[in-house]
Tab-separated table of C-alpha atoms in Angstrom:
chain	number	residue	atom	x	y	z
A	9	UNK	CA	71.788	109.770	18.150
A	10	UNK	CA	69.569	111.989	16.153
A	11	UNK	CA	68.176	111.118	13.307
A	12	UNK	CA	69.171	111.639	9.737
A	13	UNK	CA	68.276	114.904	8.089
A	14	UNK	CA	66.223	113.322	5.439
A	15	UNK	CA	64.720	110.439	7.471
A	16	UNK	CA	60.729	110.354	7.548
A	17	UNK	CA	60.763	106.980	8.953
A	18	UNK	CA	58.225	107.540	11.440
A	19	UNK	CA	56.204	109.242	8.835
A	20	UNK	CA	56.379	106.574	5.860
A	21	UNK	CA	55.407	103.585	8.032
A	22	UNK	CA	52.842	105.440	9.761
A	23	UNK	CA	51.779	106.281	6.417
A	24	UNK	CA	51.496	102.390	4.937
A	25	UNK	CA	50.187	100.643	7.665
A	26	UNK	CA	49.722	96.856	8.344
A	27	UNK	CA	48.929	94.316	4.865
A	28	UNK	CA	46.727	91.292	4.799
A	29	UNK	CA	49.038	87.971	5.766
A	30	UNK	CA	50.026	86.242	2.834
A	31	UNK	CA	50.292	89.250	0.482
A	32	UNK	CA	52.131	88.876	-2.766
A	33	UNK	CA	55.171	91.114	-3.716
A	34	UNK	CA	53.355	92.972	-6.101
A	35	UNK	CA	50.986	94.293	-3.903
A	36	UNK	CA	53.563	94.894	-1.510
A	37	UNK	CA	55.358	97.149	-4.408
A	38	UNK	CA	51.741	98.587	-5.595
A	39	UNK	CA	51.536	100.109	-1.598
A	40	UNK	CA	54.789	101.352	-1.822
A	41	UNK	CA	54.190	103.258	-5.198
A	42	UNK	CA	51.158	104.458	-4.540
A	43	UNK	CA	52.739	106.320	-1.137
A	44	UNK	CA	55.838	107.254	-3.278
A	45	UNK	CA	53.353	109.006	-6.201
A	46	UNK	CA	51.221	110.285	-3.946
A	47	UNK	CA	53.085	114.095	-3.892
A	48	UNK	CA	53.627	113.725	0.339
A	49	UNK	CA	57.360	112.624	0.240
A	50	UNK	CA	60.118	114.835	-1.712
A	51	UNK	CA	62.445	113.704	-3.988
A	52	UNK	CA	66.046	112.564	-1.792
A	53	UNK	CA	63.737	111.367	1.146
A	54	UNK	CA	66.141	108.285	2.267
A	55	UNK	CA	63.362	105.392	3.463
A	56	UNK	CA	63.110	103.173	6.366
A	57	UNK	CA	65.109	99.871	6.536
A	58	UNK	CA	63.562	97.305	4.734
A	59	UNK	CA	63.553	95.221	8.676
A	60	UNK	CA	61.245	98.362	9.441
A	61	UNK	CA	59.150	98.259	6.380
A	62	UNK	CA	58.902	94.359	7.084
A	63	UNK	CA	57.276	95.313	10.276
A	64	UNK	CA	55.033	98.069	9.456
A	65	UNK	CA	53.791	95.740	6.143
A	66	UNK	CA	53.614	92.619	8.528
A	67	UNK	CA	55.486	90.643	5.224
A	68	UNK	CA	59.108	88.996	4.718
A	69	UNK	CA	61.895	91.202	4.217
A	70	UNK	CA	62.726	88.833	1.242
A	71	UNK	CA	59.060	90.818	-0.125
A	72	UNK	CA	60.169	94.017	1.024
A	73	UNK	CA	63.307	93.506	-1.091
A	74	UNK	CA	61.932	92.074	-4.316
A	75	UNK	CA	59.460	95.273	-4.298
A	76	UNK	CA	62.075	97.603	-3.721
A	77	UNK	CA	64.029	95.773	-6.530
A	78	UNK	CA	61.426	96.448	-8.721
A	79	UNK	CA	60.714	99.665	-7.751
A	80	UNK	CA	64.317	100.518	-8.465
A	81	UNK	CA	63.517	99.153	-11.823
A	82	UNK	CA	60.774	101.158	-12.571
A	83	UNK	CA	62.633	104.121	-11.753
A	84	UNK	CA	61.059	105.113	-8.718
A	85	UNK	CA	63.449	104.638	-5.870
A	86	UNK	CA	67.272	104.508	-5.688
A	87	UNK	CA	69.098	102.040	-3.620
A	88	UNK	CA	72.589	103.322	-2.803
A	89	UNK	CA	73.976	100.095	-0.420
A	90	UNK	CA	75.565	101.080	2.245
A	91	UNK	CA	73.429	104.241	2.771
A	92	UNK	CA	69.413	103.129	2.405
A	93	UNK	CA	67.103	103.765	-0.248
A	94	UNK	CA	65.624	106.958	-1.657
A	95	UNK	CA	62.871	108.676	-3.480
A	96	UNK	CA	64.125	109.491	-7.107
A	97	UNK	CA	61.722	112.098	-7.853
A	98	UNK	CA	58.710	114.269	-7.330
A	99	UNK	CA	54.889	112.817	-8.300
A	100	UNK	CA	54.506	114.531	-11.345
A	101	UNK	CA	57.914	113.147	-12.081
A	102	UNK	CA	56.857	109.590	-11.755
A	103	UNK	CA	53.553	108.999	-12.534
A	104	UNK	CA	53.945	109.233	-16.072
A	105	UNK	CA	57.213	106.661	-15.619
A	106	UNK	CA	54.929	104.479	-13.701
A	107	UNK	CA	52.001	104.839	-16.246
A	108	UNK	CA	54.323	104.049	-19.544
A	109	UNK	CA	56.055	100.902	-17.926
A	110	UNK	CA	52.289	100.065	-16.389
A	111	UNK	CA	50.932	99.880	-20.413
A	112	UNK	CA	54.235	98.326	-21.612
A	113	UNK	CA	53.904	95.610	-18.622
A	114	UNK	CA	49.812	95.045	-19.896
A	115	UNK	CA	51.156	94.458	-23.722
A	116	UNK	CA	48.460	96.874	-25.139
A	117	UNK	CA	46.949	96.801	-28.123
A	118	UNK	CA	48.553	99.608	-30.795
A	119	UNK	CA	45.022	100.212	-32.088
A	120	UNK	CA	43.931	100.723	-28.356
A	121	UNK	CA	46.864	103.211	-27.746
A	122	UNK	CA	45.658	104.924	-30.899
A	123	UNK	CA	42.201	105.174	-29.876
A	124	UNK	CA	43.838	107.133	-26.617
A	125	UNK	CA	45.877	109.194	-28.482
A	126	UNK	CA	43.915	110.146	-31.096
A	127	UNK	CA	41.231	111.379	-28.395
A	128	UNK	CA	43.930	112.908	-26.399
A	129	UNK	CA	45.318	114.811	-29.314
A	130	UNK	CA	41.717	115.962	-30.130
A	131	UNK	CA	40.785	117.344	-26.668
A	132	UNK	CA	44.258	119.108	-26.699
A	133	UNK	CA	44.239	120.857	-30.047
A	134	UNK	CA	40.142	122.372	-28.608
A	135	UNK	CA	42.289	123.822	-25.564
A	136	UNK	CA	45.050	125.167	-27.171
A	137	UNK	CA	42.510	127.230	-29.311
A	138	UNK	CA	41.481	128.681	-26.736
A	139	UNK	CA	44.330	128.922	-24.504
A	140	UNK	CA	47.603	129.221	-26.734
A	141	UNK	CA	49.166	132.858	-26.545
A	142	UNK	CA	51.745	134.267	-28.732
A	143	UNK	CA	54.642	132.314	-27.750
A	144	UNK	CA	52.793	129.028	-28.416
A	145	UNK	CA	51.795	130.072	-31.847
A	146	UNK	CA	55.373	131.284	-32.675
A	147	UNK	CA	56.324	128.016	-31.794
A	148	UNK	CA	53.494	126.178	-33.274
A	149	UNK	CA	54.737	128.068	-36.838
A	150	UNK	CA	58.460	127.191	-36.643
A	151	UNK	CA	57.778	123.609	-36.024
A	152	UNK	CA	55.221	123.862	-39.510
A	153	UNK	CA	58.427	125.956	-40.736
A	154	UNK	CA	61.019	123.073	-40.411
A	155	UNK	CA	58.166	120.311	-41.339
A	156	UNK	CA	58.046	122.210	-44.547
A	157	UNK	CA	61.984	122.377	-45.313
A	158	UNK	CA	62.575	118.664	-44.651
A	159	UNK	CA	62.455	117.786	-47.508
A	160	UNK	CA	63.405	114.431	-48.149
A	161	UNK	CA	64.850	114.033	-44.695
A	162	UNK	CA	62.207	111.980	-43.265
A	163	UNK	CA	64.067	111.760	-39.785
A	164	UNK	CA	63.996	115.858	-39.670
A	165	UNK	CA	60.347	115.568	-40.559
A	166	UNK	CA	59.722	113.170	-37.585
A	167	UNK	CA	60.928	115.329	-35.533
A	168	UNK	CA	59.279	118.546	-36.612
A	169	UNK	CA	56.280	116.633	-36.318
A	170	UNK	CA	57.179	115.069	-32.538
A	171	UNK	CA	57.798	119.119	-32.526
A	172	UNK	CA	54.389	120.332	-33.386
A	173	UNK	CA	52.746	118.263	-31.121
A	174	UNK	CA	54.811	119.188	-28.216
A	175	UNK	CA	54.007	122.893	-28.653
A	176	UNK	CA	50.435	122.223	-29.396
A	177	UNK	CA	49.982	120.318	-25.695
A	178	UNK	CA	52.016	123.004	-24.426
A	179	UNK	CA	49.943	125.478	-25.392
A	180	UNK	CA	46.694	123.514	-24.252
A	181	UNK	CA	48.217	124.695	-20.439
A	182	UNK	CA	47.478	121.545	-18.872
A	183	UNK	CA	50.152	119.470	-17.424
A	184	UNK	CA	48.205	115.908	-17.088
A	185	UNK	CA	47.627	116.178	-20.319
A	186	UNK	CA	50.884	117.063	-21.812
A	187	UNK	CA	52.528	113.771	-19.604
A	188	UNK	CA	49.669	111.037	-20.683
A	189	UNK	CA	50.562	112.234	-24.504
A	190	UNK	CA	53.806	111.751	-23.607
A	191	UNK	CA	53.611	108.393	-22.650
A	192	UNK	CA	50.894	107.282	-25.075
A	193	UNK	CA	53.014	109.009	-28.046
A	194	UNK	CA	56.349	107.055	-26.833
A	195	UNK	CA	54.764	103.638	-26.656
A	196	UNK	CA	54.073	104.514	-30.174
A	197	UNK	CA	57.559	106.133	-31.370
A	198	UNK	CA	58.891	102.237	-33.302
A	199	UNK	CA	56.102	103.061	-35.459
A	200	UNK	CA	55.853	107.223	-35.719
A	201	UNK	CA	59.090	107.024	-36.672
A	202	UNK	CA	58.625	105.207	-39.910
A	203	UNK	CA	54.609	106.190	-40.350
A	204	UNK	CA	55.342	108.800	-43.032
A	205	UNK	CA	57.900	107.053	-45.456
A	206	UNK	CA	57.218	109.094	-48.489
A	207	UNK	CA	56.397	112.269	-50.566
A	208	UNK	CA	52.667	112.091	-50.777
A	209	UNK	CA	52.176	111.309	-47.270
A	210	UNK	CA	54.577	113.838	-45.774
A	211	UNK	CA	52.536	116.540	-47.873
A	212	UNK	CA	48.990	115.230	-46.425
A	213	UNK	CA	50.670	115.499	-42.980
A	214	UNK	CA	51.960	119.124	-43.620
A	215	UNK	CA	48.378	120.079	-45.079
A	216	UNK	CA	46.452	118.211	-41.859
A	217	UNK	CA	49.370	120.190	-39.527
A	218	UNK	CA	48.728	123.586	-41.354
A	219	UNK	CA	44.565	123.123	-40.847
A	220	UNK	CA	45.371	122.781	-37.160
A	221	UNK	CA	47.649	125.371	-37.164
A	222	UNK	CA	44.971	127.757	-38.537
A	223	UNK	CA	42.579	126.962	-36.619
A	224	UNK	CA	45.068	127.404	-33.298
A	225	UNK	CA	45.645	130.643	-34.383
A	226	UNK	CA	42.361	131.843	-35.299
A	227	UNK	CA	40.901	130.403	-31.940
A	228	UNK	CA	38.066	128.621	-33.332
A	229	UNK	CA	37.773	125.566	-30.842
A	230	UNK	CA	35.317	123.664	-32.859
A	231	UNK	CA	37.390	123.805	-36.061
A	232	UNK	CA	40.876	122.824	-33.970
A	233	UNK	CA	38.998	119.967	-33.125
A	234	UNK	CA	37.694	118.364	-36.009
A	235	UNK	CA	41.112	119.645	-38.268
A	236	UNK	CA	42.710	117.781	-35.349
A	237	UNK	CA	40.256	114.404	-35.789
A	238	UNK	CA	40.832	114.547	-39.456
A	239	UNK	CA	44.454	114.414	-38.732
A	240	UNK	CA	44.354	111.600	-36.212
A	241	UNK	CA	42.162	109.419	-38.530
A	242	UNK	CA	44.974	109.328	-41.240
A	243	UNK	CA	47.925	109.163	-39.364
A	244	UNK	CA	46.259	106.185	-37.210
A	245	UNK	CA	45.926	104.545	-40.634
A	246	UNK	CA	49.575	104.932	-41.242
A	247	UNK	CA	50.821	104.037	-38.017
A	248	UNK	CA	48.604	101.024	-37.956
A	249	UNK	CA	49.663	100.034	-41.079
A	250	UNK	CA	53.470	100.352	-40.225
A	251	UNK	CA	53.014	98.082	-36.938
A	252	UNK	CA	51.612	94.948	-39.317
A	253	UNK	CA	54.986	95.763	-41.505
């Protein structure tokens, strides 16, 4: 019978070789993952059996099955009964899934996530200064644009700011960099969201946004950075200060 279109058994267990006796589910699920991010299976790849996997791992299929449950959890396979389980999606498509559920799983610290952030941001304000071309910049000034007509909508404002960011790792042209913001930012979002709750300290934002912007546009690296550090130091006040709220 020949075998199904999509089915790299041969492939995947060849892949994952044999596990130390006794091994716990998790690292039965970590050797799993770490094939599945690794970029060498495409998305829709239907897996072995889990009496193959069994095998190839040298663990219980009950292990097998509790780290394809959690797998399935984590977003990073599909199990369709009655058909097998598949690959959701590509690498770059799950690594940052994996990474945000891996930091929500380790309960950090919101002052450690804004350490990351804030250095993050940094870094990617120097390369869009020298990377950003006109689209970026057009973009960059309409998300300023609608940050300035909020008003007193503070939800518009939070999302002309989520806005302004976006475009501003965008423009930096680097893809790693745009998904660990992503996932540092939205471990942060319960407290973005409410961070600037008031006249004065939307204005300060807009001011700290514009100096970036500026600096973006005039390609000056060195100033990006620092307008971007002076930004990061008071909005890691705020958002500190609304997670003890």
């Amino acid at each position: 019978m020949p075998a199904y279109p999509s089915d790299r058994s041969a492939e995947i267990t060849a892949a994952l070789g044999a596990l130390p006796s006794g091994t716990p589910v998790s690292e039965v699920a970590r050797r799993l993952m770490d094939l599945f991010t690794s970029g060498e299976i495409e998305p829709g790849t239907r897996l072995p059996p889990e009496r193959q996997l069994s095998l190839t791992l040298g663990v219980g299929r009950s292990a097998v099955r509790e780290a394809l449950a959690a797998l399935e959890i984590l977003g990073i396979v599909d199990v369709r009964p009655g058909s097998g389980t598949y690959l959701r999606g590509t690498a770059s498509d799950l690594l940052p899934q994996t990474l945000r559920w891996g930091l929500l799983i380790g309960k950090r610290s919101t002052d450690d996530l804004l350490d990351v952030r804030s250095g993050l941001e940094i870094y990617c304000a120097r390369l869009a200064a020298s990377r950003a071309d006109a689209g970026d910049i057009a973009r960059l000034a309409e998300s300023l644009a609608r940050m300035n007509s909020a008003g007193t909508d503070l939800a518009a404002f939070a999302r002309a700011d989520a806005a302004f960011h976006d475009a501003l790792a965008r423009a930096a042209g680097n893809d790693a960099l745009v998904d660990l913001l992503h996932v540092v930012r939205s471990l942060l979002q319960v407290y973005a969201d409410r961070a600037v709750h008031d006249d004065d300290a939307a204005r300060l934002a807009i001011a700290e946004h514009d100096a970036v912007f500026r600096a973006v546009e005039a390609r000056d690296e060195d100033a990006a950075a620092s307008a971007m550090a002076v930004h990061m130091a008071t909005a890691a006040a705020r958002l500190a200060a609304s997670s003890r709220d």
